mmCIF file of C-alpha atoms in Angstrom:
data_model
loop_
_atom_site.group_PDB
_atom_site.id
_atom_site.type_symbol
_atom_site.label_atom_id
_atom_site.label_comp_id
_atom_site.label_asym_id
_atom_site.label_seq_id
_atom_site.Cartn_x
_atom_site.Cartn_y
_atom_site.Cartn_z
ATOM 1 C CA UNK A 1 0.000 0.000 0.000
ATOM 2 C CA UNK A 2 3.224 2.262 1.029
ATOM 3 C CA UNK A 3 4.322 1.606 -2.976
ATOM 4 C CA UNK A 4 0.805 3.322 -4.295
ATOM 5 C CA UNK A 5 1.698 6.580 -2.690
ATOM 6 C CA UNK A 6 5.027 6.750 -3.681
ATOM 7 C CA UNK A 7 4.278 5.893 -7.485
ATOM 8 C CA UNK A 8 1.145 8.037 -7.397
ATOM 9 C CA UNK A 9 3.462 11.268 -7.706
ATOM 10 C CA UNK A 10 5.824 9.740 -10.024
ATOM 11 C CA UNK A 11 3.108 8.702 -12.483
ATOM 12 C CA UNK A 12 1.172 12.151 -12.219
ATOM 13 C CA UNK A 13 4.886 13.535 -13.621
ATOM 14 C CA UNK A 14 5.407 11.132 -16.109
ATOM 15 C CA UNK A 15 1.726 12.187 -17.372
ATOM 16 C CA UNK A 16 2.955 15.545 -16.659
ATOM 17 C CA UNK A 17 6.000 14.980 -19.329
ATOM 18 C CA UNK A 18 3.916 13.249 -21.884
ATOM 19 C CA UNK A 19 4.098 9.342 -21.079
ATOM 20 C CA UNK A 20 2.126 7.173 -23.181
ATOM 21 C CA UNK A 21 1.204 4.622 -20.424
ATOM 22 C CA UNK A 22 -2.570 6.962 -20.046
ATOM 23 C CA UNK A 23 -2.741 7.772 -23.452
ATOM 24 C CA UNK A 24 -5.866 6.814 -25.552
ATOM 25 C CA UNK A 25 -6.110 5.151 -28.774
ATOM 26 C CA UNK A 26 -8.187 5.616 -31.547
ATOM 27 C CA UNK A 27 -10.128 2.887 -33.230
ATOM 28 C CA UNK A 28 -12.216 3.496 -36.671
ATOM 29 C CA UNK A 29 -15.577 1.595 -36.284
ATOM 30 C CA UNK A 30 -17.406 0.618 -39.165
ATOM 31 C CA UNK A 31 -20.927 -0.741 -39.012
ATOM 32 C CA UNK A 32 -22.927 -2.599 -42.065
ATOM 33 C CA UNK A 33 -26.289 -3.434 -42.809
ATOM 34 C CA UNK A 34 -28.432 -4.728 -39.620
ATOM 35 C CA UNK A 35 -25.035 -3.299 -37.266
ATOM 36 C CA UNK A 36 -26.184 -0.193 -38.900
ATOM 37 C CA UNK A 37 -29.632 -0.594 -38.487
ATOM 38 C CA UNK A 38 -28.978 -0.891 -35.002
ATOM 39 C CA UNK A 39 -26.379 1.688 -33.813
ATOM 40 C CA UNK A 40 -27.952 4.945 -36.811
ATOM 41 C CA UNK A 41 -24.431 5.268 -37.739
ATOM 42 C CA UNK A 42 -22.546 3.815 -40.304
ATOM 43 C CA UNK A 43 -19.165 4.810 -38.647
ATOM 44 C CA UNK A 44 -17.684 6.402 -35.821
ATOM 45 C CA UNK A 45 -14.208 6.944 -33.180
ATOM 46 C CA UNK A 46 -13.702 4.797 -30.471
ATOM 47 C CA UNK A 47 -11.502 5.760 -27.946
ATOM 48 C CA UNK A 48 -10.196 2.701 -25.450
ATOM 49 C CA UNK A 49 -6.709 2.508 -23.957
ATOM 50 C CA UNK A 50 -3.600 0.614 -25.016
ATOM 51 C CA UNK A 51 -3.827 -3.898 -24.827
ATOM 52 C CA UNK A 52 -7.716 -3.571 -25.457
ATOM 53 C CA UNK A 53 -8.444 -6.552 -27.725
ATOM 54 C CA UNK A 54 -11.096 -6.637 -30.494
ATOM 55 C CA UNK A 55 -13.649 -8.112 -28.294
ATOM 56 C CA UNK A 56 -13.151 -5.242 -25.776
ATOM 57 C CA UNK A 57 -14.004 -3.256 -28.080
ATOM 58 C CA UNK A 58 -16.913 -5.340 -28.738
ATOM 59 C CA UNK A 59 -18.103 -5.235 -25.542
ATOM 60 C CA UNK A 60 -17.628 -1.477 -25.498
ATOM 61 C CA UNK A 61 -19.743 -0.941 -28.335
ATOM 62 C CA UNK A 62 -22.314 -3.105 -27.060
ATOM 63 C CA UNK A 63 -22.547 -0.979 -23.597
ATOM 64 C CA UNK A 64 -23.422 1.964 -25.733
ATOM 65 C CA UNK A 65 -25.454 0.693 -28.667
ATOM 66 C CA UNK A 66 -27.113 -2.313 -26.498
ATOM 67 C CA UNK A 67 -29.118 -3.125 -29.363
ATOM 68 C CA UNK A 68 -26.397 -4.483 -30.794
ATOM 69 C CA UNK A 69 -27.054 -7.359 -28.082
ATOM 70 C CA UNK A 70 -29.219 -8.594 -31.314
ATOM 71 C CA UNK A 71 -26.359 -9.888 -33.611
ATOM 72 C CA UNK A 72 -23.540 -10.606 -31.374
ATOM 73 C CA UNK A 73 -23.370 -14.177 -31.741
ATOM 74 C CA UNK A 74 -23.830 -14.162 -35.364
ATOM 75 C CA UNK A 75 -21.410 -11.359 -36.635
ATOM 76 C CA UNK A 76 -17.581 -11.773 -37.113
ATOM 77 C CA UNK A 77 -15.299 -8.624 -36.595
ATOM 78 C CA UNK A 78 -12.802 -7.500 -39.254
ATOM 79 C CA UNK A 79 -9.335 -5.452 -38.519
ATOM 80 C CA UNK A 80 -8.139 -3.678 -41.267
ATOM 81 C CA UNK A 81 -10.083 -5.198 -43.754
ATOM 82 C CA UNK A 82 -9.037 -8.864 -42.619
ATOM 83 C CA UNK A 83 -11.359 -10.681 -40.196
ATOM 84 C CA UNK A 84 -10.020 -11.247 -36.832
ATOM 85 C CA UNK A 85 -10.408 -13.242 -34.030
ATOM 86 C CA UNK A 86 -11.138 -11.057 -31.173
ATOM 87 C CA UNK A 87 -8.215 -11.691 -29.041
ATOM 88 C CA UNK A 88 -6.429 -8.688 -31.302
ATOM 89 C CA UNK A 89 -5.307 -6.470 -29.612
ATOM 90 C CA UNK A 90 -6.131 -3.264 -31.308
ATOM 91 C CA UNK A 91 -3.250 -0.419 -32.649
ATOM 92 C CA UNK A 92 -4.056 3.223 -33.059
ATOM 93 C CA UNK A 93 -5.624 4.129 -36.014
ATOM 94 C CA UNK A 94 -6.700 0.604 -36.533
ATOM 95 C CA UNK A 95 -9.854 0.322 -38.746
ATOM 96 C CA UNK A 96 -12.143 -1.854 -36.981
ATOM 97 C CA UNK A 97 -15.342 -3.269 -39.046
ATOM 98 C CA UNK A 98 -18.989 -4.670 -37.297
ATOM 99 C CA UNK A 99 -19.404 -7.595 -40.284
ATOM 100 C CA UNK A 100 -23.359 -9.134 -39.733
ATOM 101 C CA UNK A 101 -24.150 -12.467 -41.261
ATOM 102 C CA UNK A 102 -22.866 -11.882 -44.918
ATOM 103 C CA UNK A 103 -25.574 -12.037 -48.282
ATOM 104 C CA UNK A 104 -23.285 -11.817 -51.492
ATOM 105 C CA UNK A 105 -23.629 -13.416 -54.279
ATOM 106 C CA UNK B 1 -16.485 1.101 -59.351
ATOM 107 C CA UNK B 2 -13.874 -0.514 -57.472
ATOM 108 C CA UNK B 3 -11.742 -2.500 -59.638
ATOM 109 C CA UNK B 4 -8.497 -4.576 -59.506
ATOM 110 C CA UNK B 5 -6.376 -6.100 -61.663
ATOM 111 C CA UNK B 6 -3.877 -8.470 -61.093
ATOM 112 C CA UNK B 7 -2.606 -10.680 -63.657
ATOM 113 C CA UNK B 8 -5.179 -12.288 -65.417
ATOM 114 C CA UNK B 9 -8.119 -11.284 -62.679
ATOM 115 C CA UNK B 10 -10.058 -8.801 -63.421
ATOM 116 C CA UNK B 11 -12.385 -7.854 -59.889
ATOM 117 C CA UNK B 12 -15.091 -5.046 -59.876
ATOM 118 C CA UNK B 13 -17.808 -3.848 -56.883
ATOM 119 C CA UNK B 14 -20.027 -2.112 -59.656
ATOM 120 C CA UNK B 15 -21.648 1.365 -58.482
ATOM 121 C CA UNK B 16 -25.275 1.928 -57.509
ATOM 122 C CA UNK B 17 -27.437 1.076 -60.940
ATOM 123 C CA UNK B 18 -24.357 0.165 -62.866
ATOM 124 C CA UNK B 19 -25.440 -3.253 -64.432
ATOM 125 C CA UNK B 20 -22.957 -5.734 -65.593
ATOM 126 C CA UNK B 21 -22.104 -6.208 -68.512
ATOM 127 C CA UNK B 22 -21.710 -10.252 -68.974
ATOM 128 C CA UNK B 23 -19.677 -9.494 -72.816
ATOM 129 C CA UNK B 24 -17.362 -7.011 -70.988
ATOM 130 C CA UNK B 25 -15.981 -10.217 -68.802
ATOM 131 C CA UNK B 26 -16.272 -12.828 -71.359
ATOM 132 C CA UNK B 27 -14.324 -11.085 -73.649
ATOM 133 C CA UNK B 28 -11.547 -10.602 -70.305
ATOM 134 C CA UNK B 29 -11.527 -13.981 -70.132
ATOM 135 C CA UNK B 30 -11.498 -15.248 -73.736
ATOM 136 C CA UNK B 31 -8.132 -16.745 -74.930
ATOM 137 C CA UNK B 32 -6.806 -18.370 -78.242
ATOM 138 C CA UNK B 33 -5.127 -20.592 -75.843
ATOM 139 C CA UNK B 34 -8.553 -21.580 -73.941
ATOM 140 C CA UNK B 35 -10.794 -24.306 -75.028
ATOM 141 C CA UNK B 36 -13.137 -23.591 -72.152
ATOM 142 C CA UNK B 37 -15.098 -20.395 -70.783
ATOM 143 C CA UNK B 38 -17.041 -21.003 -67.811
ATOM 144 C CA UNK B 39 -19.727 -18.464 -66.056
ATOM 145 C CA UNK B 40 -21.953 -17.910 -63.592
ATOM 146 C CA UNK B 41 -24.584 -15.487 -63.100
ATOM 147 C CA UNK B 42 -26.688 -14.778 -60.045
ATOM 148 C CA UNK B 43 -29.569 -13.373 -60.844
ATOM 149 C CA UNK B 44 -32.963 -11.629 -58.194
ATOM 150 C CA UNK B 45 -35.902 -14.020 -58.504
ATOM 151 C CA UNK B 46 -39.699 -12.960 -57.839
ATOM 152 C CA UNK B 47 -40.058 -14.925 -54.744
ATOM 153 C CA UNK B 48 -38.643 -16.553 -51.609
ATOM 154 C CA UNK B 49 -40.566 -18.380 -49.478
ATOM 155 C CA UNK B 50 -43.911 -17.361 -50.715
ATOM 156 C CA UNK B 51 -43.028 -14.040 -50.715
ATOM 157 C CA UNK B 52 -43.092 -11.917 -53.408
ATOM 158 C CA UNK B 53 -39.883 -10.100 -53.793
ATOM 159 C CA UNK B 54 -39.840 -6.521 -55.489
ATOM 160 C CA UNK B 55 -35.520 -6.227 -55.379
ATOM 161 C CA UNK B 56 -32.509 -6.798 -53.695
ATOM 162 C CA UNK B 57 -30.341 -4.021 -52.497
ATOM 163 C CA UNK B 58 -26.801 -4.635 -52.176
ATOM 164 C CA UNK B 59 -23.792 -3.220 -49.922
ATOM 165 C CA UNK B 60 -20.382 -3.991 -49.370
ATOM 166 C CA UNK B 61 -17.304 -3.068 -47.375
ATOM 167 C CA UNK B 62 -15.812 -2.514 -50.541
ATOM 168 C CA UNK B 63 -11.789 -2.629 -49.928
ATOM 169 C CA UNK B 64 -11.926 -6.015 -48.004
ATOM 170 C CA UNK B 65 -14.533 -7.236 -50.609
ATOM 171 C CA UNK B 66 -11.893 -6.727 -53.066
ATOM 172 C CA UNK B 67 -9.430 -8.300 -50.873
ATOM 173 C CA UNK B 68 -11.258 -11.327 -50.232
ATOM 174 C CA UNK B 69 -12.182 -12.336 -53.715
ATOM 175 C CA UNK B 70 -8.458 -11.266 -54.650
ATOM 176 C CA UNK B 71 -7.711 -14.087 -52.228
ATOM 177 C CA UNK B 72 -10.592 -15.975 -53.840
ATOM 178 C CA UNK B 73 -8.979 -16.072 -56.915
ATOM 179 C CA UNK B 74 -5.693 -16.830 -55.995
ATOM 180 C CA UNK B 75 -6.677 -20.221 -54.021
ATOM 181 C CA UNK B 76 -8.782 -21.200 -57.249
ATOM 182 C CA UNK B 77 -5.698 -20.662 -59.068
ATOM 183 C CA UNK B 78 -3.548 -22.869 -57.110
ATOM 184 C CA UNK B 79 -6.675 -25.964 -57.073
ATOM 185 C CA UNK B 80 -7.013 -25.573 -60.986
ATOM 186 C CA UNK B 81 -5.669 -24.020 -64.412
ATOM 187 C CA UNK B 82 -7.106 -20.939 -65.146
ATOM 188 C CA UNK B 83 -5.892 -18.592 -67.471
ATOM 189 C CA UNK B 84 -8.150 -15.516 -66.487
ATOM 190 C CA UNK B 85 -10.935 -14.825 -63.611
ATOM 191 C CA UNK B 86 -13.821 -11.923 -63.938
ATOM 192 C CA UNK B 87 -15.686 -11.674 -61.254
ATOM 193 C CA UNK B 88 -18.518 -8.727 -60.884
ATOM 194 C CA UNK B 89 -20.680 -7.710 -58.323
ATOM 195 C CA UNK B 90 -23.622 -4.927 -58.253
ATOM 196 C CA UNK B 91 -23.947 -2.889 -55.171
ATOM 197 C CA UNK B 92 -27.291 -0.962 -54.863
ATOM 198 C CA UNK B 93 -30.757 -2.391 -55.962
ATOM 199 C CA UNK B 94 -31.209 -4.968 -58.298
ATOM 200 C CA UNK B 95 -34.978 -5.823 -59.485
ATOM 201 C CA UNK B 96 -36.067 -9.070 -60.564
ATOM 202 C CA UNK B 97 -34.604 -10.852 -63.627
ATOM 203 C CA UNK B 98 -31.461 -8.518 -63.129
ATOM 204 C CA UNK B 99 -27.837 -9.898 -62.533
ATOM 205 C CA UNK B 100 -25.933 -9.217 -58.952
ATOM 206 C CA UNK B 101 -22.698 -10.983 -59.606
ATOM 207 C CA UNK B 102 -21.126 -12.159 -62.352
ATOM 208 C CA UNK B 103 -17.997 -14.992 -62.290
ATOM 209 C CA UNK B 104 -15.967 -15.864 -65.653
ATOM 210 C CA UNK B 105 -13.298 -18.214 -66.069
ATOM 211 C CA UNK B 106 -11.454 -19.343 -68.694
ATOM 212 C CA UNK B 107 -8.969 -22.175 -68.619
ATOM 213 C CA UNK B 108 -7.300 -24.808 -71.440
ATOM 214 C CA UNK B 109 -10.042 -27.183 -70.241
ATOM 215 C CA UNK B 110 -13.230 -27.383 -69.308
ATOM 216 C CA UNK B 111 -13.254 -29.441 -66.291
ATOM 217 C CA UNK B 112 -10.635 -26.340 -64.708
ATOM 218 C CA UNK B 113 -13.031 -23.571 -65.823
ATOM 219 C CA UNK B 114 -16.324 -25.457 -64.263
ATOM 220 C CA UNK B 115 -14.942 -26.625 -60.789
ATOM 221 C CA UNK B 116 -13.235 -22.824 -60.424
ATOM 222 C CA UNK B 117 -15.941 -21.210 -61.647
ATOM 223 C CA UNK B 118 -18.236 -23.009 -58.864
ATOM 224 C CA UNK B 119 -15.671 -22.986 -56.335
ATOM 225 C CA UNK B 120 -15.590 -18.747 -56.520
ATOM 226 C CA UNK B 121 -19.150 -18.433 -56.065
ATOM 227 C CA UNK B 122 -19.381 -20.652 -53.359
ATOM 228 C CA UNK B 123 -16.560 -18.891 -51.147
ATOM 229 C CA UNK B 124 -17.961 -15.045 -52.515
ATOM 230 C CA UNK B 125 -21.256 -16.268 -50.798
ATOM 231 C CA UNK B 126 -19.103 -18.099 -47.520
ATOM 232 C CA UNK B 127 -16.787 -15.016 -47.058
ATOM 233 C CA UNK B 128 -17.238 -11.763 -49.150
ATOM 234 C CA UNK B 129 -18.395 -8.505 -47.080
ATOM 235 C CA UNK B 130 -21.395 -7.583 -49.351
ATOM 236 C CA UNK B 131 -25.054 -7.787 -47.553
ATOM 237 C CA UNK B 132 -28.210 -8.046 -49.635
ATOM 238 C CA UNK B 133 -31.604 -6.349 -48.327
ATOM 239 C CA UNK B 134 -34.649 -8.452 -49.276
ATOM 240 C CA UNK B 135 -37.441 -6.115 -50.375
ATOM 241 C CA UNK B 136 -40.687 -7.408 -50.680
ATOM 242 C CA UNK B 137 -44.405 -5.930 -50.283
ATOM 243 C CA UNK B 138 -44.719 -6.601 -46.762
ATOM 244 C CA UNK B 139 -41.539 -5.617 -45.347
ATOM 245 C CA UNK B 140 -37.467 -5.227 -46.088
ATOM 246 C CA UNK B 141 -34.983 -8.515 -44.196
ATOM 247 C CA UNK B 142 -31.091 -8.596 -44.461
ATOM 248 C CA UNK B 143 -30.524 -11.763 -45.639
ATOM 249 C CA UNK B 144 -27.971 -14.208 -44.236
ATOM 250 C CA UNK B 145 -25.943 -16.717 -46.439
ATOM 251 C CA UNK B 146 -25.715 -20.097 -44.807
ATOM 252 C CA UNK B 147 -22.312 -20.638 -46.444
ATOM 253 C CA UNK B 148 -20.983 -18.029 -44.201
ATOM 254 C CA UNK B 149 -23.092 -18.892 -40.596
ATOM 255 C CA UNK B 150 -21.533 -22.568 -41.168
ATOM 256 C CA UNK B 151 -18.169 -20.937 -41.552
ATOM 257 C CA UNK B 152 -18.175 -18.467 -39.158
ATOM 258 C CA UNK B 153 -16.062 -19.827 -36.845
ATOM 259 C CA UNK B 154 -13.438 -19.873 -38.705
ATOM 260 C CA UNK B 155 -13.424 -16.874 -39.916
ATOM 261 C CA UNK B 156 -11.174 -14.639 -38.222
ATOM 262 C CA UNK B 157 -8.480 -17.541 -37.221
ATOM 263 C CA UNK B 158 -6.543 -15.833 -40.181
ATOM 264 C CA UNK B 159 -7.425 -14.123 -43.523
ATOM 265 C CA UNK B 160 -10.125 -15.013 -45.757
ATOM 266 C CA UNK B 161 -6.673 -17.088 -47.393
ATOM 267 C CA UNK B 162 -6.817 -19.838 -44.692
ATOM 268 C CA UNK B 163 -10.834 -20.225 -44.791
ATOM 269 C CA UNK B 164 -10.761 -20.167 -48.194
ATOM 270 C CA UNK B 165 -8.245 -23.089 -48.396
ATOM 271 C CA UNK B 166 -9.998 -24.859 -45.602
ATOM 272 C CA UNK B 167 -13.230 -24.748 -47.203
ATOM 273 C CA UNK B 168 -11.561 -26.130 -50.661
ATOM 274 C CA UNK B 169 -10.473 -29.250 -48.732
ATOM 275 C CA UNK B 170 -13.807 -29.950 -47.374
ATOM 276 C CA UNK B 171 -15.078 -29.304 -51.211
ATOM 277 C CA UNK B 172 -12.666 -31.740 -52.823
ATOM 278 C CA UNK B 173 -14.172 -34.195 -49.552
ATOM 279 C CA UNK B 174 -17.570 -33.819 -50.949
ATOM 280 C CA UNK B 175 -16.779 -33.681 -54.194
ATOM 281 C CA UNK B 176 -14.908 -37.191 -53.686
ATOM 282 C CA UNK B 177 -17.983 -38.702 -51.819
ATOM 283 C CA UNK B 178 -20.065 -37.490 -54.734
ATOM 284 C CA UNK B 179 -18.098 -39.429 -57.283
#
């Protein structure tokens, strides 16, 4: 407990002198057809902090579009235009797609 | 239009009421060195299910759409002989009777043209980013392809290249049982 305080001060000065450790990142979300449907947007910025995976992502997008509930076990994700499994961990300026049961063809 | 060319493959996501053009790939395809052109077309019909459809409207993530039937194209290639691949696909609506997507290969022999030419339509509909929107008088439904629910969980253990070789093994399985 002794150790919090003393990196408490150091970490407010690393912040201080621009450390990355706090920093966000941004993720590009793209949503298609029903993911779409249910969010009214067909893109938008996600901000979530550095190690978050796909799926946290996911999950974040789900908290605030919950209608999105409605296709999560039947959608895939995609990371920069490949599909990905959603252990990922996501880079800045990552695009990040919402892909609903596909109809080509 | 989104197109791509590489080598003999010849990949378009056709703009909103921008109909294809089934000459404009044959003649891609067509070789003095080809005894065989194969195609297929996929075209809206007037009902499903007892329902009487008005159109389909199509959208795509149109980069990876390229990418994946890039990837398409390259797997068919290494399964059979091809000398050239078209493959076309409308975005937007298309009304009964029209063509959505359009596949054209051309090989030395028939047998190479045929399997390909089924094989690419059968992984567009498995793995491709496009969505169709089933209009009909009584409502609008995104459709969903079983090809891709039953493949799902692959998808996403690497890019569409792994999936797409994966599913060719299970085809030449079937195909085997079917002889």
């Amino acid at each position: 407990m002794s150790t919090n305080s003393f990196e408490s001060p150091s970490k407010k000065m690393d912040n201080a002198v621009g450390e990355k450790d706090d920093a966000f990142i941004k993720v590009k979300v793209l949503f298609f057809a029903r993911a779409r449907d249910l969010t009214g947007m067909a893109d938008m910025s996600l901000e979530v902090s550095p190690g978050t995976t796909a799926h946290d992502c996911l999950n974040k997008l789900i908290s605030k579009f919950p209608g999105l509930e409605e296709i999560r076990n039947c959608m895939v994700l995609a990371l920069n235009e490949e599909y990905a499994l959603g252990s990922v961990v996501v880079k800045d300026g990552d695009e990040l797609a919402i892909i609903p049961p596909i109809s080509g063809g | 239009m989104a197109a791509e060319e590489e080598g003999m493959n010849l990949i378009e996501i056709l703009e909103e009421n921008v109909a294809i053009d089934m000459s404009k790939y044959m003649s891609y395809v067509q070789s003095p060195s080809c005894g065989a052109i194969a195609t297929f077309g996929g075209t809206t019909r007037d009902t499903f299910e007892g329902k009487t459809v008005l159109e389909l409207r199509y959208e795509a993530y149109v980069p990876m759409a390229v990418r994946c039937i890039k990837t398409i194209c390259t797997s068919a290639r290494s399964s059979w002989n091809l000398n050239s691949i078209a493959v076309a696909h409308r975005l937007g609506p298309v009304p009964v009777g029209e063509t959505s997507v359009f596949i054209a290969t051309s090989a030395v022999h028939r047998g190479d043209a045929l399997n390909a030419c089924k094989f690419i339509i059968d992984e567009v509909k498995a793995s491709v980013p496009i969505w169709k929107k089933e209009v009909c008088t009584n409502g609008e439904v995104w459709k969903e392809n079983s090809e891709f629910l039953e493949r799902r969980d692959e998808l996403g253990n690497s890019s569409c290249r792994k999936n797409v070789v994966e599913g060719m093994d299970q085809r030449e399985r079937v195909a085997a049982e079917e002889r």
